[in-house]
Tab-separated table of C-alpha atoms in Angstrom:
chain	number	residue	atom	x	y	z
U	25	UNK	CA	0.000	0.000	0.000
U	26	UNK	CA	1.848	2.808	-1.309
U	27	UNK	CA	1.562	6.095	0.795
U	28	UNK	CA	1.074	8.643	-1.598
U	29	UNK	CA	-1.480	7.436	-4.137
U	30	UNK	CA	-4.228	9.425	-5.044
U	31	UNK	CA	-7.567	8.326	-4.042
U	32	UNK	CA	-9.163	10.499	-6.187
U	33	UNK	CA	-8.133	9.995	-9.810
U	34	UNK	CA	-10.071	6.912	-9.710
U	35	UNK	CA	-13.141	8.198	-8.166
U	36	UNK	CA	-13.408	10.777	-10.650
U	37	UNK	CA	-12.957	7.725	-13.369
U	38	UNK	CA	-16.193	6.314	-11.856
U	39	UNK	CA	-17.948	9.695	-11.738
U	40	UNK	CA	-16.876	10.614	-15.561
U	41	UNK	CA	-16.045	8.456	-18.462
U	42	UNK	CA	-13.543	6.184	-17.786
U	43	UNK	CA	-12.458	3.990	-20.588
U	44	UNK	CA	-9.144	2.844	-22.222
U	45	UNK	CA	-6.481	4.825	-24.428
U	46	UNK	CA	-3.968	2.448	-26.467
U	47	UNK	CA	-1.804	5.132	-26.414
U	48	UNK	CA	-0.411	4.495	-22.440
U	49	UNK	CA	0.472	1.230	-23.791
U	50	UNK	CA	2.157	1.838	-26.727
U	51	UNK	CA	4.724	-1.393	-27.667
U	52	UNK	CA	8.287	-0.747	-26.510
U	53	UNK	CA	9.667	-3.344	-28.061
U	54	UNK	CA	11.621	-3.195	-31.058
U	55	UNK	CA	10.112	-5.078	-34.016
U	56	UNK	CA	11.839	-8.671	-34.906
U	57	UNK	CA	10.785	-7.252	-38.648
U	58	UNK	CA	13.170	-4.066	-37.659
U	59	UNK	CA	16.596	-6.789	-38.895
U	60	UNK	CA	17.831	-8.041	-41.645
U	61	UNK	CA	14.919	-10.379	-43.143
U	62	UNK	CA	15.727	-13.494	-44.138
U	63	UNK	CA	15.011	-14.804	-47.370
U	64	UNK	CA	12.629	-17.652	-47.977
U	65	UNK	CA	13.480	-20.196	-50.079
U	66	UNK	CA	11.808	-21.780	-51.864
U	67	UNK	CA	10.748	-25.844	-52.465
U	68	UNK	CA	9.883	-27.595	-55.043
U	69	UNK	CA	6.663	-28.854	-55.518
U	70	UNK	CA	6.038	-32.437	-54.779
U	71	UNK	CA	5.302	-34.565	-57.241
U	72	UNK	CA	4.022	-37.628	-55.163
U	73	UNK	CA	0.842	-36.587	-53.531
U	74	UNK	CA	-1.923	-33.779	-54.342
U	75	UNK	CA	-2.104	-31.132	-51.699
U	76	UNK	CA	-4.171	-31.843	-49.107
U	77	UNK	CA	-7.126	-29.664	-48.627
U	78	UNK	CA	-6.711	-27.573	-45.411
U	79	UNK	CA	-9.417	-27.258	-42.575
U	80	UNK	CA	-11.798	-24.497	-42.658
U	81	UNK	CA	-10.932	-21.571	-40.163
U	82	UNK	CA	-12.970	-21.297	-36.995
U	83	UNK	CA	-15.154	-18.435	-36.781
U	84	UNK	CA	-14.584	-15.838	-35.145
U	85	UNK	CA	-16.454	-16.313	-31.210
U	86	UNK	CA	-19.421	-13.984	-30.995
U	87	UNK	CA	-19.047	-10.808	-29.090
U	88	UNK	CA	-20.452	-11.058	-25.512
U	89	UNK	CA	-24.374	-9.697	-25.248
U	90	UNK	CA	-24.652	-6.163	-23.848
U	91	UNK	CA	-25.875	-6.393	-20.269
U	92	UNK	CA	-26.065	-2.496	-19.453
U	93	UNK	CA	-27.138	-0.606	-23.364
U	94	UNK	CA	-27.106	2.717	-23.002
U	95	UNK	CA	-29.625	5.167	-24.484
U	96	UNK	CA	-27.257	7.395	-26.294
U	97	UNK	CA	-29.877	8.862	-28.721
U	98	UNK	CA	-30.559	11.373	-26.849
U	99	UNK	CA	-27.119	12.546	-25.405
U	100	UNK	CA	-26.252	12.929	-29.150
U	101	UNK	CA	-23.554	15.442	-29.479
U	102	UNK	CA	-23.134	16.067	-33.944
U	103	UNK	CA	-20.235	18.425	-32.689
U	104	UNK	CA	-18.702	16.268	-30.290
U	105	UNK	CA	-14.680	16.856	-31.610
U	106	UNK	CA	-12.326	13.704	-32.331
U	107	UNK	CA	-11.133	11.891	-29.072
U	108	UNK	CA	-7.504	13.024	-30.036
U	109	UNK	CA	-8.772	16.729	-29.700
U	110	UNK	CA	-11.178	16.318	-26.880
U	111	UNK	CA	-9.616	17.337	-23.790
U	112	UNK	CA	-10.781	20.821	-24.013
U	113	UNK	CA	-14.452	19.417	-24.201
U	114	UNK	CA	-13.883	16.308	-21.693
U	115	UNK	CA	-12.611	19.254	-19.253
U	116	UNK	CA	-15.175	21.578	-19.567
U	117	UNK	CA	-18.035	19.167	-18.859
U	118	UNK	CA	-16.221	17.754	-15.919
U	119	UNK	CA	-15.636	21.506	-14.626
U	120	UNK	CA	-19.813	21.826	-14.891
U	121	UNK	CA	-20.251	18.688	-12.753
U	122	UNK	CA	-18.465	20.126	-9.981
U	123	UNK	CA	-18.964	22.923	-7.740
U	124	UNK	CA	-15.467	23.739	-7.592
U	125	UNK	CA	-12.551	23.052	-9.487
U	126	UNK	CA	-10.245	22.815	-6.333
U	127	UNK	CA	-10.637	18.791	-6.578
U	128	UNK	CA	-9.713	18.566	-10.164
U	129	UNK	CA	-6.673	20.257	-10.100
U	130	UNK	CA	-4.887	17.341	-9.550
U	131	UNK	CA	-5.736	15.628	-12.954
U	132	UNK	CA	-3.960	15.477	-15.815
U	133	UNK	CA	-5.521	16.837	-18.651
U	134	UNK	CA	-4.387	15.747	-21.651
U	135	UNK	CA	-5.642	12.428	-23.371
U	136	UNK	CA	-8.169	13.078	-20.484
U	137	UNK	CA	-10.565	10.675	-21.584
U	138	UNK	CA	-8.302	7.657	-22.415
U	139	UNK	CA	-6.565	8.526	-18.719
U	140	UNK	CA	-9.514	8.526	-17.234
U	141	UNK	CA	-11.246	5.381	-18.733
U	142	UNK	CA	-7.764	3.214	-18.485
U	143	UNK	CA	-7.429	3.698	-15.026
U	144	UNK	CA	-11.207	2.567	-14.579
U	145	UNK	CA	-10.369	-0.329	-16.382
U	146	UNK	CA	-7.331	-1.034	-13.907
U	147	UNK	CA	-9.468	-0.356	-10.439
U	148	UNK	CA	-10.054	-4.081	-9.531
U	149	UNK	CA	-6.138	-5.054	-10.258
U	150	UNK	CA	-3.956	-5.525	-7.222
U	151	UNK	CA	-1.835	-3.260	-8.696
U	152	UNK	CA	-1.686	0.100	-10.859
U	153	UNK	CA	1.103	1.272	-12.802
U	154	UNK	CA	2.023	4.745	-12.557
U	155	UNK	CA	1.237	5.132	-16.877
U	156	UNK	CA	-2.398	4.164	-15.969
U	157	UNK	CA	-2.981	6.814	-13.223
U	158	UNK	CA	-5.149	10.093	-14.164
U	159	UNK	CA	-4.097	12.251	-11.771
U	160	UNK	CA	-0.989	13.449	-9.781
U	161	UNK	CA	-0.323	11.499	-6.171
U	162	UNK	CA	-3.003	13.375	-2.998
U	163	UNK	CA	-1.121	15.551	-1.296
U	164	UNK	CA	0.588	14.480	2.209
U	165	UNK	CA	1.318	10.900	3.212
U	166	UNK	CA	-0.558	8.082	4.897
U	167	UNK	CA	-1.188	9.339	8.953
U	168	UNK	CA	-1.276	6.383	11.535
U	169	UNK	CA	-1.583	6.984	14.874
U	170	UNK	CA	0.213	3.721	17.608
U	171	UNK	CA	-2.193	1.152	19.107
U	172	UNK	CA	-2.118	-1.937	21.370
U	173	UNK	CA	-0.872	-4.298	18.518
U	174	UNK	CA	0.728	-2.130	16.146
U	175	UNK	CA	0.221	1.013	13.780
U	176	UNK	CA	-3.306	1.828	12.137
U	177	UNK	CA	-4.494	4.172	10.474
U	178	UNK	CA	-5.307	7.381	12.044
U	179	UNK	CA	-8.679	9.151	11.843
U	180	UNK	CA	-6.437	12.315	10.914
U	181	UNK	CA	-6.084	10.703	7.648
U	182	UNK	CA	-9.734	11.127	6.104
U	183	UNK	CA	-8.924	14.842	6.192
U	184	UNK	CA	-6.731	14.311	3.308
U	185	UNK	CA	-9.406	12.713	1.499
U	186	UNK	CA	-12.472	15.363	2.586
U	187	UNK	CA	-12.336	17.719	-0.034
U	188	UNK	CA	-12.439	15.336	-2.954
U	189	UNK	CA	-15.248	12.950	-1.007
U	190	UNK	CA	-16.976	16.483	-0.657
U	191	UNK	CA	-16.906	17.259	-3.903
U	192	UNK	CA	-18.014	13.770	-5.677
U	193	UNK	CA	-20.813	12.832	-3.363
U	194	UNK	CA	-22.275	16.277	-4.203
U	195	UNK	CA	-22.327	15.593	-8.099
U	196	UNK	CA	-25.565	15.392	-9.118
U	197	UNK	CA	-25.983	11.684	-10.716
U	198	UNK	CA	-28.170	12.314	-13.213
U	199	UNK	CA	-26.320	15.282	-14.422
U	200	UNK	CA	-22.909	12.876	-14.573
U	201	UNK	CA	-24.775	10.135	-16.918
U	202	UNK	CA	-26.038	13.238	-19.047
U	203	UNK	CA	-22.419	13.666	-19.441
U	204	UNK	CA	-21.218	10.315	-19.820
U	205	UNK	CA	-23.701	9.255	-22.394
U	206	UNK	CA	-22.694	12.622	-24.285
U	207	UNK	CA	-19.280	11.310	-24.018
U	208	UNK	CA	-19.828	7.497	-24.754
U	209	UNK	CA	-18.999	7.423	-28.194
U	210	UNK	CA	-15.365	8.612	-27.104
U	211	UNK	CA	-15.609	6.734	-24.594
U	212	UNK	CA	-16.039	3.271	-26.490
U	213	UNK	CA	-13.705	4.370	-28.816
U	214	UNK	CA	-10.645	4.488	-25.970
U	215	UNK	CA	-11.749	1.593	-24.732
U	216	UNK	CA	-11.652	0.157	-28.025
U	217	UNK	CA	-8.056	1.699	-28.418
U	218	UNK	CA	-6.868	-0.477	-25.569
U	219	UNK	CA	-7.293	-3.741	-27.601
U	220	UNK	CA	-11.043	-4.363	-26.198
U	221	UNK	CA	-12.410	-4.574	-29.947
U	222	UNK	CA	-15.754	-6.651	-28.576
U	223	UNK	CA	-15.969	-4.793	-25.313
U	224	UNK	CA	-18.553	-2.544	-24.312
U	225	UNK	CA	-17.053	-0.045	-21.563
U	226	UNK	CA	-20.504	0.733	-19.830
U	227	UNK	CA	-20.722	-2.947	-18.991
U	228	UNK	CA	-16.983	-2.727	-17.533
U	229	UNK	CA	-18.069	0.641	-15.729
U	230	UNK	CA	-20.628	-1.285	-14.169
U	231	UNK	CA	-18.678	-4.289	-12.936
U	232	UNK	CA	-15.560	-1.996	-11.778
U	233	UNK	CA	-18.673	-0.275	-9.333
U	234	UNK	CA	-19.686	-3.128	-8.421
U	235	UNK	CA	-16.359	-4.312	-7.428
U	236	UNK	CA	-15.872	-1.429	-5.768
U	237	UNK	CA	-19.167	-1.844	-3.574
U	238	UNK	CA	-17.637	-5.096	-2.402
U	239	UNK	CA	-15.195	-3.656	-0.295
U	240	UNK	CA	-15.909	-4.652	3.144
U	241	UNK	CA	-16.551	-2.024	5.970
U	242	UNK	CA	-14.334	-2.668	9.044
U	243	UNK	CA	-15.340	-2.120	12.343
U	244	UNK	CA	-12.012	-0.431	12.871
U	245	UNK	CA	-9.398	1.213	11.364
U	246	UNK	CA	-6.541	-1.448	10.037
U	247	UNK	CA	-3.324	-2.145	10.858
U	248	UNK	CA	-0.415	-1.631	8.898
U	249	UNK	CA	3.037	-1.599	8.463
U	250	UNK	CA	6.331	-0.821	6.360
U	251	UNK	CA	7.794	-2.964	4.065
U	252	UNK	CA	11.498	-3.274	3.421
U	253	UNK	CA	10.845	-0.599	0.574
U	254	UNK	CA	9.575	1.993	3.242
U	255	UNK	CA	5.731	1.816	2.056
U	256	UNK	CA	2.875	0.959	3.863
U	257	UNK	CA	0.529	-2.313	3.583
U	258	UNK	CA	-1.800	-3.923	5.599
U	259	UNK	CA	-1.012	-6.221	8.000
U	260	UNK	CA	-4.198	-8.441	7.442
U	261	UNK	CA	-2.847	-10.448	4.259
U	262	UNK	CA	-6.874	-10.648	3.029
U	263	UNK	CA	-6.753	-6.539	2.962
U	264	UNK	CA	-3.867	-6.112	1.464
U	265	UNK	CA	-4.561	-8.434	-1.160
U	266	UNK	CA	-7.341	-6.928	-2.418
U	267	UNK	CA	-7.441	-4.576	-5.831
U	268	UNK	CA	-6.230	-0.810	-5.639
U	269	UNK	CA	-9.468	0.381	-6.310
U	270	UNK	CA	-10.929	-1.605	-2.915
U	271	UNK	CA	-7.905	-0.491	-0.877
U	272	UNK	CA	-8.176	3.142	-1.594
U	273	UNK	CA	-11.746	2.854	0.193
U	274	UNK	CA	-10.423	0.809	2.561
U	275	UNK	CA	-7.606	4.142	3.720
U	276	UNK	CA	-10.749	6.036	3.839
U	277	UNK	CA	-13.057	7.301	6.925
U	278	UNK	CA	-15.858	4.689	7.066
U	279	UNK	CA	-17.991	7.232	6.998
U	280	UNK	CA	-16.262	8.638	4.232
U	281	UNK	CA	-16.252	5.099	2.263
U	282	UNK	CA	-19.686	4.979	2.839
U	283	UNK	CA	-20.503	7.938	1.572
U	284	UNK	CA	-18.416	7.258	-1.582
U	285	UNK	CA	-20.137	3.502	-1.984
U	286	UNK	CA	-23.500	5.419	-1.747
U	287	UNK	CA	-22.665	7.854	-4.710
U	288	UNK	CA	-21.586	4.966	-6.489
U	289	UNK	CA	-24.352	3.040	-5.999
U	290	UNK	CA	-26.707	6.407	-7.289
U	291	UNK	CA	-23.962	6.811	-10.518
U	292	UNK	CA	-24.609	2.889	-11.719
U	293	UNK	CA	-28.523	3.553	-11.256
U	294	UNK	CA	-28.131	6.832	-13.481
U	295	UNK	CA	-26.217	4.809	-16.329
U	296	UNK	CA	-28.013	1.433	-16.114
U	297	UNK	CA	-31.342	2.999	-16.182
């Protein structure tokens, strides 16, 4: 559990778009065609036998049905730009969602949309890499206070998370799926990018909330400790093997999480509805 992560790059990814940009993963790896090519020589037909007729390809497997279709028709944008030039756009709607732009300072905002929708599509790994994160790290480090058997937590620490819990649970749901379906075709299209050719990202959306909704609530704040690297994880191996997405609510204020699970909960009935 890394002490400096931002918890709220991927709540915004809930509240917006999310989705997947092939352009954080471009291939590093130099090309086996980049060398000398070797030439193919060529053999002589055989004379003894006929050619044997080769098996028909497979087709293709069918696409997976759509469990969550949106209703895009009406969130039809004709002047909605090219998701290489959107950021402007993708900015200004998310700067109309919230009261105040304090919280989304610490995005990034170019390839906004394809930042935002890979790291949704990362939330329920145990791990993130720092290529799929939309935002800069949340200011300060992890607070734990001393107890009987070890470190936790501290309750100090939700203040490092108020503003931006603040500021999401007080988006207006139905307003954010406005957005999101005026978005969607964007949307698809970076998560298309990202080599999901037969995935539909609102059905991902949904499961990542749904993941997320599965974190459990503890009837304490949990323990943790250092590593040998310096960073904090939880002591309770169940915790702290859990995805990224889980363990950011889990650093939370429960009252905090639960206001966050609530929001989410009001977001996937906006966009499955």
């Amino acid at each position: 559990m890394q002490t400096g992560k931002a918890v709220w790059p991927w709540v915004l990814g809930v509240v917006v778009i999310g989705g997947a940009g092939g352009w954080l993963f471009r291939d590093q790896l130099k090309s086996l065609a980049d060398g000398i090519p070797v030439p193919v020589q060529s053999t002589p037909a055989s004379t003894s036998a006929p050619p044997q007729p080769q098996a028909a390809a497979e087709p293709a497997p069918a696409p997976p049905p759509i469990k969550h279709p949106l209703d895009t028709e009406a969130a039809a944008d004709p002047a909605l730009p090219k998701l290489a030039d959107s950021d402007a756009a993708a900015w200004g709607a998310l700067s109309q969602l919230f009261q105040s732009e304090g919280p989304l300072t610490l995005l990034l905002r170019d390839h906004l949309i394809q930042r935002l929708v890979t790291q949704v599509d990362n939330l329920d790994k145990p791990s993130v890499p720092s290529t799929a994160l939309a935002a800069r790290p949340l200011p300060g480090s992890l607070q734990v206070e001393s107890a009987e058997d070890g470190e936790r937590i501290a309750a100090s620490n939700g203040a490092r998370y108020a503003p931006y819990v603040q500021a999401f649970t007080a988006v207006d749901p139905a307003a954010t799926a406005t957005a999101y379906k005026r978005f969607y075709p964007l949307i698809q299209q970076a998560y298309v990018d990202l080599g999901r050719p037969e995935g539909y990202f609102n059905d991902r959306l949904v499961a990542v909330i749904d993941h997320l909704l599965e974190t459990p609530d503890l009837a304490q704040a949990p323990l943790v400790q250092r590593d040998e690297r310096g960073r904090y994880r939880f002591v309770d191996a169940t915790l702290q093997s859990r995805s990224i997405g889980q363990k950011a609510l889990l650093r939370m204020d429960p009252a905090q999480a639960r206001a966050v699970k609530q929001q989410l909960r009001a977001i996937r009935s906006a966009i499955t509805h």
